[in-house]
mmCIF file of C-alpha atoms and ligand atoms in Angstrom:
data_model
loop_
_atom_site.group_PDB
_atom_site.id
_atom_site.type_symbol
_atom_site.label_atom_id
_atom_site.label_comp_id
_atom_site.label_asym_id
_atom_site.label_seq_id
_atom_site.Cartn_x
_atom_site.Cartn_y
_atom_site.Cartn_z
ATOM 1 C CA UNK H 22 -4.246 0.298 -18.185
ATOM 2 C CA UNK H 23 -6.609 2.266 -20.201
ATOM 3 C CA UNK H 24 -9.036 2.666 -17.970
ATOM 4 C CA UNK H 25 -10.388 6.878 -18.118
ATOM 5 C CA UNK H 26 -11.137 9.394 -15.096
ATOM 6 C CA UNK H 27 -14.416 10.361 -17.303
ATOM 7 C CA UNK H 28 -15.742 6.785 -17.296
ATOM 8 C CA UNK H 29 -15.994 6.444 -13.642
ATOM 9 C CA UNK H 30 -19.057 7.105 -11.425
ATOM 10 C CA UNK H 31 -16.669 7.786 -8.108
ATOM 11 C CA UNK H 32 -18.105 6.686 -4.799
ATOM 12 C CA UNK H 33 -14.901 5.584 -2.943
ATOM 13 C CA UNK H 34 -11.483 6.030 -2.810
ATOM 14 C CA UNK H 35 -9.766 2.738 -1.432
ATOM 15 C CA UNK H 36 -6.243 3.495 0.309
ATOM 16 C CA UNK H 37 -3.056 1.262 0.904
ATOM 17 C CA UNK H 38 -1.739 2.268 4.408
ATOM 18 C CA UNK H 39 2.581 1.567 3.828
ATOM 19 C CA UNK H 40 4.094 4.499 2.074
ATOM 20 C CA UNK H 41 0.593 5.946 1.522
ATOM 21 C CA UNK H 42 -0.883 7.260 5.211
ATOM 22 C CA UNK H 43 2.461 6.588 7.018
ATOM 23 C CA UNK H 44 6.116 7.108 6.069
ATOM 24 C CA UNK H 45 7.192 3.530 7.020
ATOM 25 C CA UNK H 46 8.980 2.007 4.294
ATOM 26 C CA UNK H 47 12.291 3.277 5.168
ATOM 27 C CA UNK H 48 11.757 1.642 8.693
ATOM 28 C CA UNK H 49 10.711 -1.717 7.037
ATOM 29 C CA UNK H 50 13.900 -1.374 4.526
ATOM 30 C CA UNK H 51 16.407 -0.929 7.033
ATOM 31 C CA UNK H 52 14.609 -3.664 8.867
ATOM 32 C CA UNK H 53 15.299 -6.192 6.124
ATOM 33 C CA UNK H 54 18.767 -5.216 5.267
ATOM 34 C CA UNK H 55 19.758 -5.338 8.771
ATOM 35 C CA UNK H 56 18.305 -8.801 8.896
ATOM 36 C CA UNK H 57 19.798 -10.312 5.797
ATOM 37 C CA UNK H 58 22.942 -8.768 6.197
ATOM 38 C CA UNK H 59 22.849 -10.389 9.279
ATOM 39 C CA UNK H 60 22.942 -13.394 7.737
ATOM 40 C CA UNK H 61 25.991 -12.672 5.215
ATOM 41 C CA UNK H 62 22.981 -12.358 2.714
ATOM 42 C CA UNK H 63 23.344 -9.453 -0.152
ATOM 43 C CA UNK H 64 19.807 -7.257 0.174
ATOM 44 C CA UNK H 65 19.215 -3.625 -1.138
ATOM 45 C CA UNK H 66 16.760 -0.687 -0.028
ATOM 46 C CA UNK H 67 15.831 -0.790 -3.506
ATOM 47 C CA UNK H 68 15.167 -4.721 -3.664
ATOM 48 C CA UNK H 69 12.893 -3.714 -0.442
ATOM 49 C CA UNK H 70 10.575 -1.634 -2.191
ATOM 50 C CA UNK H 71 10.349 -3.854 -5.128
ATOM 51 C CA UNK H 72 8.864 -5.853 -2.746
ATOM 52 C CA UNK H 73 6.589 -4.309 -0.773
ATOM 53 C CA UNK H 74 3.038 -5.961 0.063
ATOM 54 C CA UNK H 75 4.909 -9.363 -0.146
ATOM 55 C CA UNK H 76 4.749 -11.806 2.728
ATOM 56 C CA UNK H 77 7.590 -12.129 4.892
ATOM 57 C CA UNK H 78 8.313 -15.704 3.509
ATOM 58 C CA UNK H 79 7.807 -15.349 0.019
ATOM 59 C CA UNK H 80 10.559 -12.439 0.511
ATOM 60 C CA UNK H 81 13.054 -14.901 2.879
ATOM 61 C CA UNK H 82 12.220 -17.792 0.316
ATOM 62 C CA UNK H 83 13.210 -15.658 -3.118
ATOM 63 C CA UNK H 84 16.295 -14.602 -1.725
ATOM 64 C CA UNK H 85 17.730 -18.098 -0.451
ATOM 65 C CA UNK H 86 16.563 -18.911 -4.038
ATOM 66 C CA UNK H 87 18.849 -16.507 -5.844
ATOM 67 C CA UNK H 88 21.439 -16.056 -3.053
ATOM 68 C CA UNK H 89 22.079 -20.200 -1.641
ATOM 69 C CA UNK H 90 20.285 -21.771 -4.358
ATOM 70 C CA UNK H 91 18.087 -23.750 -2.138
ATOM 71 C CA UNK H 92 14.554 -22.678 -0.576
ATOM 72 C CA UNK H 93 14.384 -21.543 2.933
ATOM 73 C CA UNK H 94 13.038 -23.628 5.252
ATOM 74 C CA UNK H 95 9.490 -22.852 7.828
ATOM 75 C CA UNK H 96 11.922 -22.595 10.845
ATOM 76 C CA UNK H 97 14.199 -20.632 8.436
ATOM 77 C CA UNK H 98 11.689 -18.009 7.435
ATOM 78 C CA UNK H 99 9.844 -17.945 10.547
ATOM 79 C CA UNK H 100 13.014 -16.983 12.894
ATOM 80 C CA UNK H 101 14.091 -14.618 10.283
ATOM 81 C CA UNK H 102 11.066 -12.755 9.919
ATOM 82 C CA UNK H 103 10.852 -12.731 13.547
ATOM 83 C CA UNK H 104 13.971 -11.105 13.424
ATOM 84 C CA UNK H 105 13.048 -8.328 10.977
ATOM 85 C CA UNK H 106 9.786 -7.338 12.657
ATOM 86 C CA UNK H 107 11.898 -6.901 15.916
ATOM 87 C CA UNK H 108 14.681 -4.566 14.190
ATOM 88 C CA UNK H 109 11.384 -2.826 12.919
ATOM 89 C CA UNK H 110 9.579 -2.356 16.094
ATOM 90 C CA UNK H 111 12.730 -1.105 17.899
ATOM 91 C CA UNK H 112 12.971 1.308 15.000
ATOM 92 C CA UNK H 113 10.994 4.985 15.851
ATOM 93 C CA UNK H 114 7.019 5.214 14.523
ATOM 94 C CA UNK H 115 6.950 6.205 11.606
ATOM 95 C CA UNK H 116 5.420 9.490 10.553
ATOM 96 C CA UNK H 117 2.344 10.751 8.908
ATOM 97 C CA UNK H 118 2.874 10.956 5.554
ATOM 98 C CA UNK H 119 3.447 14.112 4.660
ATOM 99 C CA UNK H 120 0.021 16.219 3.643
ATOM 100 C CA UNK H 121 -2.111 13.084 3.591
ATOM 101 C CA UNK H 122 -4.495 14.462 5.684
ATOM 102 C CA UNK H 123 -5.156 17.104 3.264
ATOM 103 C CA UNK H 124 -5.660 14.643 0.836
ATOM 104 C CA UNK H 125 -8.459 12.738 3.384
ATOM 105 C CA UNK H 126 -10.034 16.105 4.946
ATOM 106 C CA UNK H 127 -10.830 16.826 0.501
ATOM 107 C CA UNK H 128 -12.283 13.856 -0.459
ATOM 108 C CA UNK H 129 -14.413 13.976 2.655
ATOM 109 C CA UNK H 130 -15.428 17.462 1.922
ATOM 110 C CA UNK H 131 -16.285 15.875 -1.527
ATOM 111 C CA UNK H 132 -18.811 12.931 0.358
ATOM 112 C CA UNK H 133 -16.839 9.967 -0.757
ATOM 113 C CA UNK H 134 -16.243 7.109 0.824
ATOM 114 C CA UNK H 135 -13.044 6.266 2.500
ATOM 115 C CA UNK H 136 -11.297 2.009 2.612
ATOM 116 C CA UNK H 137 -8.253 1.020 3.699
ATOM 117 C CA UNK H 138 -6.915 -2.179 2.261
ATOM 118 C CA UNK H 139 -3.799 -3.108 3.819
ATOM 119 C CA UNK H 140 -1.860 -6.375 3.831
ATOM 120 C CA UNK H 141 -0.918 -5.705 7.319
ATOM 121 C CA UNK H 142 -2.179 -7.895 10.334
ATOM 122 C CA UNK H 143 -0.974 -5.037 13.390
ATOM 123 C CA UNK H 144 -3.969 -6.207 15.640
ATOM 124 C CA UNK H 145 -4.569 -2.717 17.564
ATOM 125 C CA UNK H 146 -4.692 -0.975 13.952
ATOM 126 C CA UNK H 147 -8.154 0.494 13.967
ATOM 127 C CA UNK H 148 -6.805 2.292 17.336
ATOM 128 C CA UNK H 149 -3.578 3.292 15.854
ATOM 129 C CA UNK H 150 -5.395 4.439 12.740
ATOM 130 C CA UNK H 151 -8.440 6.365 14.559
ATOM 131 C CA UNK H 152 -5.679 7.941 16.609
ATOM 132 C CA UNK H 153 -3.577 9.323 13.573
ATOM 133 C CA UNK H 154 -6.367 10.342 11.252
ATOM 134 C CA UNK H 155 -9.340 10.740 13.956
ATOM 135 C CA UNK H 156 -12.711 10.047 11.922
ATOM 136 C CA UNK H 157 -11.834 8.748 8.668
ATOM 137 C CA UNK H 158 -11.441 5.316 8.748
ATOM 138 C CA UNK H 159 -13.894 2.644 10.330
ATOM 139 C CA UNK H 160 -13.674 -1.094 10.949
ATOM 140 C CA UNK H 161 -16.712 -1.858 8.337
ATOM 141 C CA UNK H 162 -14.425 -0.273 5.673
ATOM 142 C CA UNK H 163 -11.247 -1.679 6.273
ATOM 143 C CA UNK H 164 -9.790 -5.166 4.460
ATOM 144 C CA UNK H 165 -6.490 -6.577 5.962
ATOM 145 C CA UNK H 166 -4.104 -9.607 6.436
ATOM 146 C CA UNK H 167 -6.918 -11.149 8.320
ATOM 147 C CA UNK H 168 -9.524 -10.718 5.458
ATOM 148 C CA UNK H 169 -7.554 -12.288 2.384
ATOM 149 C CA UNK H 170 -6.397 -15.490 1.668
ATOM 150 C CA UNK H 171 -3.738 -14.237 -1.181
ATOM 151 C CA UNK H 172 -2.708 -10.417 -0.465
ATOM 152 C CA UNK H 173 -1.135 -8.370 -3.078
ATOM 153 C CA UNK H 174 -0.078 -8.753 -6.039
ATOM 154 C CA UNK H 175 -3.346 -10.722 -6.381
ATOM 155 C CA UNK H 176 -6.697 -8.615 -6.946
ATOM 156 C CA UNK H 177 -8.339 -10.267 -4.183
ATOM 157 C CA UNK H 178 -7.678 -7.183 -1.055
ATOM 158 C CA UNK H 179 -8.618 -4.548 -3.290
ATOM 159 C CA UNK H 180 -12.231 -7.179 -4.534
ATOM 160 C CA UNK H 181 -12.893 -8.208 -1.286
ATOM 161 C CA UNK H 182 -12.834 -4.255 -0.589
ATOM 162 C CA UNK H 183 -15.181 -3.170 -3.095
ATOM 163 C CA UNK H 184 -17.587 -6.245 -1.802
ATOM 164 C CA UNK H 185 -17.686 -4.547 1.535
ATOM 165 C CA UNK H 186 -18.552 -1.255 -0.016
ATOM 166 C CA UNK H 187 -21.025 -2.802 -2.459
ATOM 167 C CA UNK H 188 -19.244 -0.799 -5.121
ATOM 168 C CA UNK H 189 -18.147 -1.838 -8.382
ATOM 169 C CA UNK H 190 -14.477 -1.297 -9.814
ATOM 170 C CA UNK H 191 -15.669 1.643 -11.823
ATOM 171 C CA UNK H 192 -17.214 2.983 -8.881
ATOM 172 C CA UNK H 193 -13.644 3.870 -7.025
ATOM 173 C CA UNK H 194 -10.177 5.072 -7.248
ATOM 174 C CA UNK H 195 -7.022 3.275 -5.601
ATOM 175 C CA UNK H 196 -4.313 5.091 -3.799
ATOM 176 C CA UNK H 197 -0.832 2.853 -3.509
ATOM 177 C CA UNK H 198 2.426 3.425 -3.442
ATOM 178 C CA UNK H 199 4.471 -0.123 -4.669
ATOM 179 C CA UNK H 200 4.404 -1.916 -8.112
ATOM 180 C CA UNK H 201 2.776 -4.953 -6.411
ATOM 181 C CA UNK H 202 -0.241 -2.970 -4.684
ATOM 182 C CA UNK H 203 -0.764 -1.030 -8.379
ATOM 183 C CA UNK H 204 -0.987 -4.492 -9.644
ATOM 184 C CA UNK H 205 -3.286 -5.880 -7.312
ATOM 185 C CA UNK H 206 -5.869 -2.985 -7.483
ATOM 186 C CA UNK H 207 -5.222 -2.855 -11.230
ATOM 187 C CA UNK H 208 -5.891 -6.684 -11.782
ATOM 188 C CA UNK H 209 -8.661 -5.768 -9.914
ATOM 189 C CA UNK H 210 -10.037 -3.529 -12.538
ATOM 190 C CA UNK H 211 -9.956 -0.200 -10.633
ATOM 191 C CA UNK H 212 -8.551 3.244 -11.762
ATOM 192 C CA UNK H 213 -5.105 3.194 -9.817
ATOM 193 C CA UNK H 214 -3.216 6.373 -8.949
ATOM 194 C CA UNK H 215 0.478 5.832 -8.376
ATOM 195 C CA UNK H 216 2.226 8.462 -5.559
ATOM 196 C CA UNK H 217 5.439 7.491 -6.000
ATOM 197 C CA UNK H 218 6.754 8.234 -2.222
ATOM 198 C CA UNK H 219 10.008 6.423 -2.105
ATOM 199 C CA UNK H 220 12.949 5.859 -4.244
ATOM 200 C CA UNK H 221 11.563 3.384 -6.722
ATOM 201 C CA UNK H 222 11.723 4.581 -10.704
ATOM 202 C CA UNK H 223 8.629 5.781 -11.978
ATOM 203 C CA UNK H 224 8.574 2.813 -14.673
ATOM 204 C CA UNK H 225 8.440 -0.026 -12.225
ATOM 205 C CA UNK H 226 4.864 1.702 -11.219
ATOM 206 C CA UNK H 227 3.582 2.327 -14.542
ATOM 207 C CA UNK H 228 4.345 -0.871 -15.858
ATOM 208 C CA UNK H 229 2.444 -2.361 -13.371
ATOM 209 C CA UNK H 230 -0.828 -0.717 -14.551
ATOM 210 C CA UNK H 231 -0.753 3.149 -13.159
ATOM 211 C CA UNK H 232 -3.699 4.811 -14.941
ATOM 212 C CA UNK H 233 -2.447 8.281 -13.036
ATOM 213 C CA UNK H 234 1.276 8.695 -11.103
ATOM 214 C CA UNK H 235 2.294 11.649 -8.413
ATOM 215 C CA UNK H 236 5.318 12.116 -6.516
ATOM 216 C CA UNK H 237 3.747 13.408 -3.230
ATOM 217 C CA UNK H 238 0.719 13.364 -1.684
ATOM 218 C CA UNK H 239 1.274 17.001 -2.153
ATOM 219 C CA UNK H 240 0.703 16.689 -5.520
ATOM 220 C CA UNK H 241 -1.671 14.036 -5.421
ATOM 221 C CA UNK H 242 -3.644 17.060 -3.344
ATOM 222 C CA UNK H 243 -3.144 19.934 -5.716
ATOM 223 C CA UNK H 244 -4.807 17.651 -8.481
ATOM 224 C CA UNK H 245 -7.614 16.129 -6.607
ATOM 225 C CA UNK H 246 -10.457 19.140 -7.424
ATOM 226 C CA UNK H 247 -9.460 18.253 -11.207
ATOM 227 C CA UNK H 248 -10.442 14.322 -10.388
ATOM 228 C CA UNK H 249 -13.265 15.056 -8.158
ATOM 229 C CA UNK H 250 -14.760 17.404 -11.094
ATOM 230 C CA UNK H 251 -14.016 15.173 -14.261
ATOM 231 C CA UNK H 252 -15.688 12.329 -12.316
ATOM 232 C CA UNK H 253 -18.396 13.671 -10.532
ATOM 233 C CA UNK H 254 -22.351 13.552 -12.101
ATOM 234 C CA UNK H 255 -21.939 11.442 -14.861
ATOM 235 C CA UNK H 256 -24.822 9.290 -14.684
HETATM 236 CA CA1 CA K 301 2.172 0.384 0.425
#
């Protein structure tokens, strides 16, 4: 927290993929209820996005903590994520988000650098990506499950992506949509803007170190020329 829009010398904006360039979360939360329920195990949409940007077992093992008391076991959490990424695949693609490519096409227009840092591992995701949002994103500038050893919360996606950019935290601005990917890039010393897409309360963002919060990309949009203008030629 505290960090300023005037103090930074933008080069790059670094985006989460999940609830930022796709609508997806409400596939991956009626993924998980499906599969807990299936188990006789008690698990919310809400509890879902509180969530998001954890690993499958670190989800599976918290909830056989609070629900049975006991931890889940490897076979445990393997079969059931198994499960859940089945449901979620048999689910339809999700969409675009909604006006995210305006968002892209303006800070392209503006020369700045575009990341993706995603804790996903989808291996054909540079095609599915180049195929949604032709010309914006490239291999070189993209950090995912493969690159990190810790994923979100920890800072070490949203590091390792300003190492491959050469940039410096003050040098970029963050675009994520769940309290643990805020925290990460926050931890991680960059300015973090919040677009609230789903149903989570504002709070649970902003506590989690949200220098600026927006509701829809929309939004995020109709604000950017006032970024792009209080950062731009400062040094
Ligand atoms: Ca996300």
């Amino acid at each position: 927290m505290g960090r300023n829009l005037e103090d930074i010398d933008l080069k790059a904006f670094l985006f989460d993929m999940d609830g930022v360039l796709y609508d997806s979360m409400p596939n991956h939360a009626k993924a998980w209820v499906h599969a807990f329920k299936s188990l006789g195990l008690e698990f919310t949409d809400y509890d879902v996005y509180m969530r998001e940007g954890m690993t499958g077992s670190s989800t599976i093992s918290e909830v056989f903590a609070s629900q049975l008391g006991r931890t889940a076991t490897e076979e445990e959490c393997q079969r059931i994520y198994k499960f859940k990424s089945q449901c979620f695949e048999n689910l339809p693609q999700p969409p675009k988000m909604k006006d995210v490519e305006k968002v892209l096409s303006a800070i392209q227009a503006a020369q700045k650098e575009i990341f993706l840092v995603t804790g996903s591992g989808q291996l054909s995701l540079i095609d599915k990506l180049n195929h949604s949002f032709p010309g914006v994103f490239a291999r070189e500038r993209m950090v995912t499950a493969y690159d990190v050893k810790k994923g979100k919360p920890d800072p070490e996606p949203y590091l390792i992506g300003l190492k491959k950019g050469g940039l410096r935290p003050e040098q970029a601005i963050v675009v994520e949509n769940a309290p643990l990917g805020v925290r990460s890039a926050s931890s991680a010393g960059i300015f973090t803007i919040a677009v609230n897409t789903g149903i989570l309360r504002d709070e649970e963002l902003l506590k989690n170190g949200a220098d600026l919060l927006y509701h829809s990309m929309e939004e995020l949009y109709l604000d950017l020329p006032r970024i792009l203008g209080v950062t731009k030629n400062l040094r």
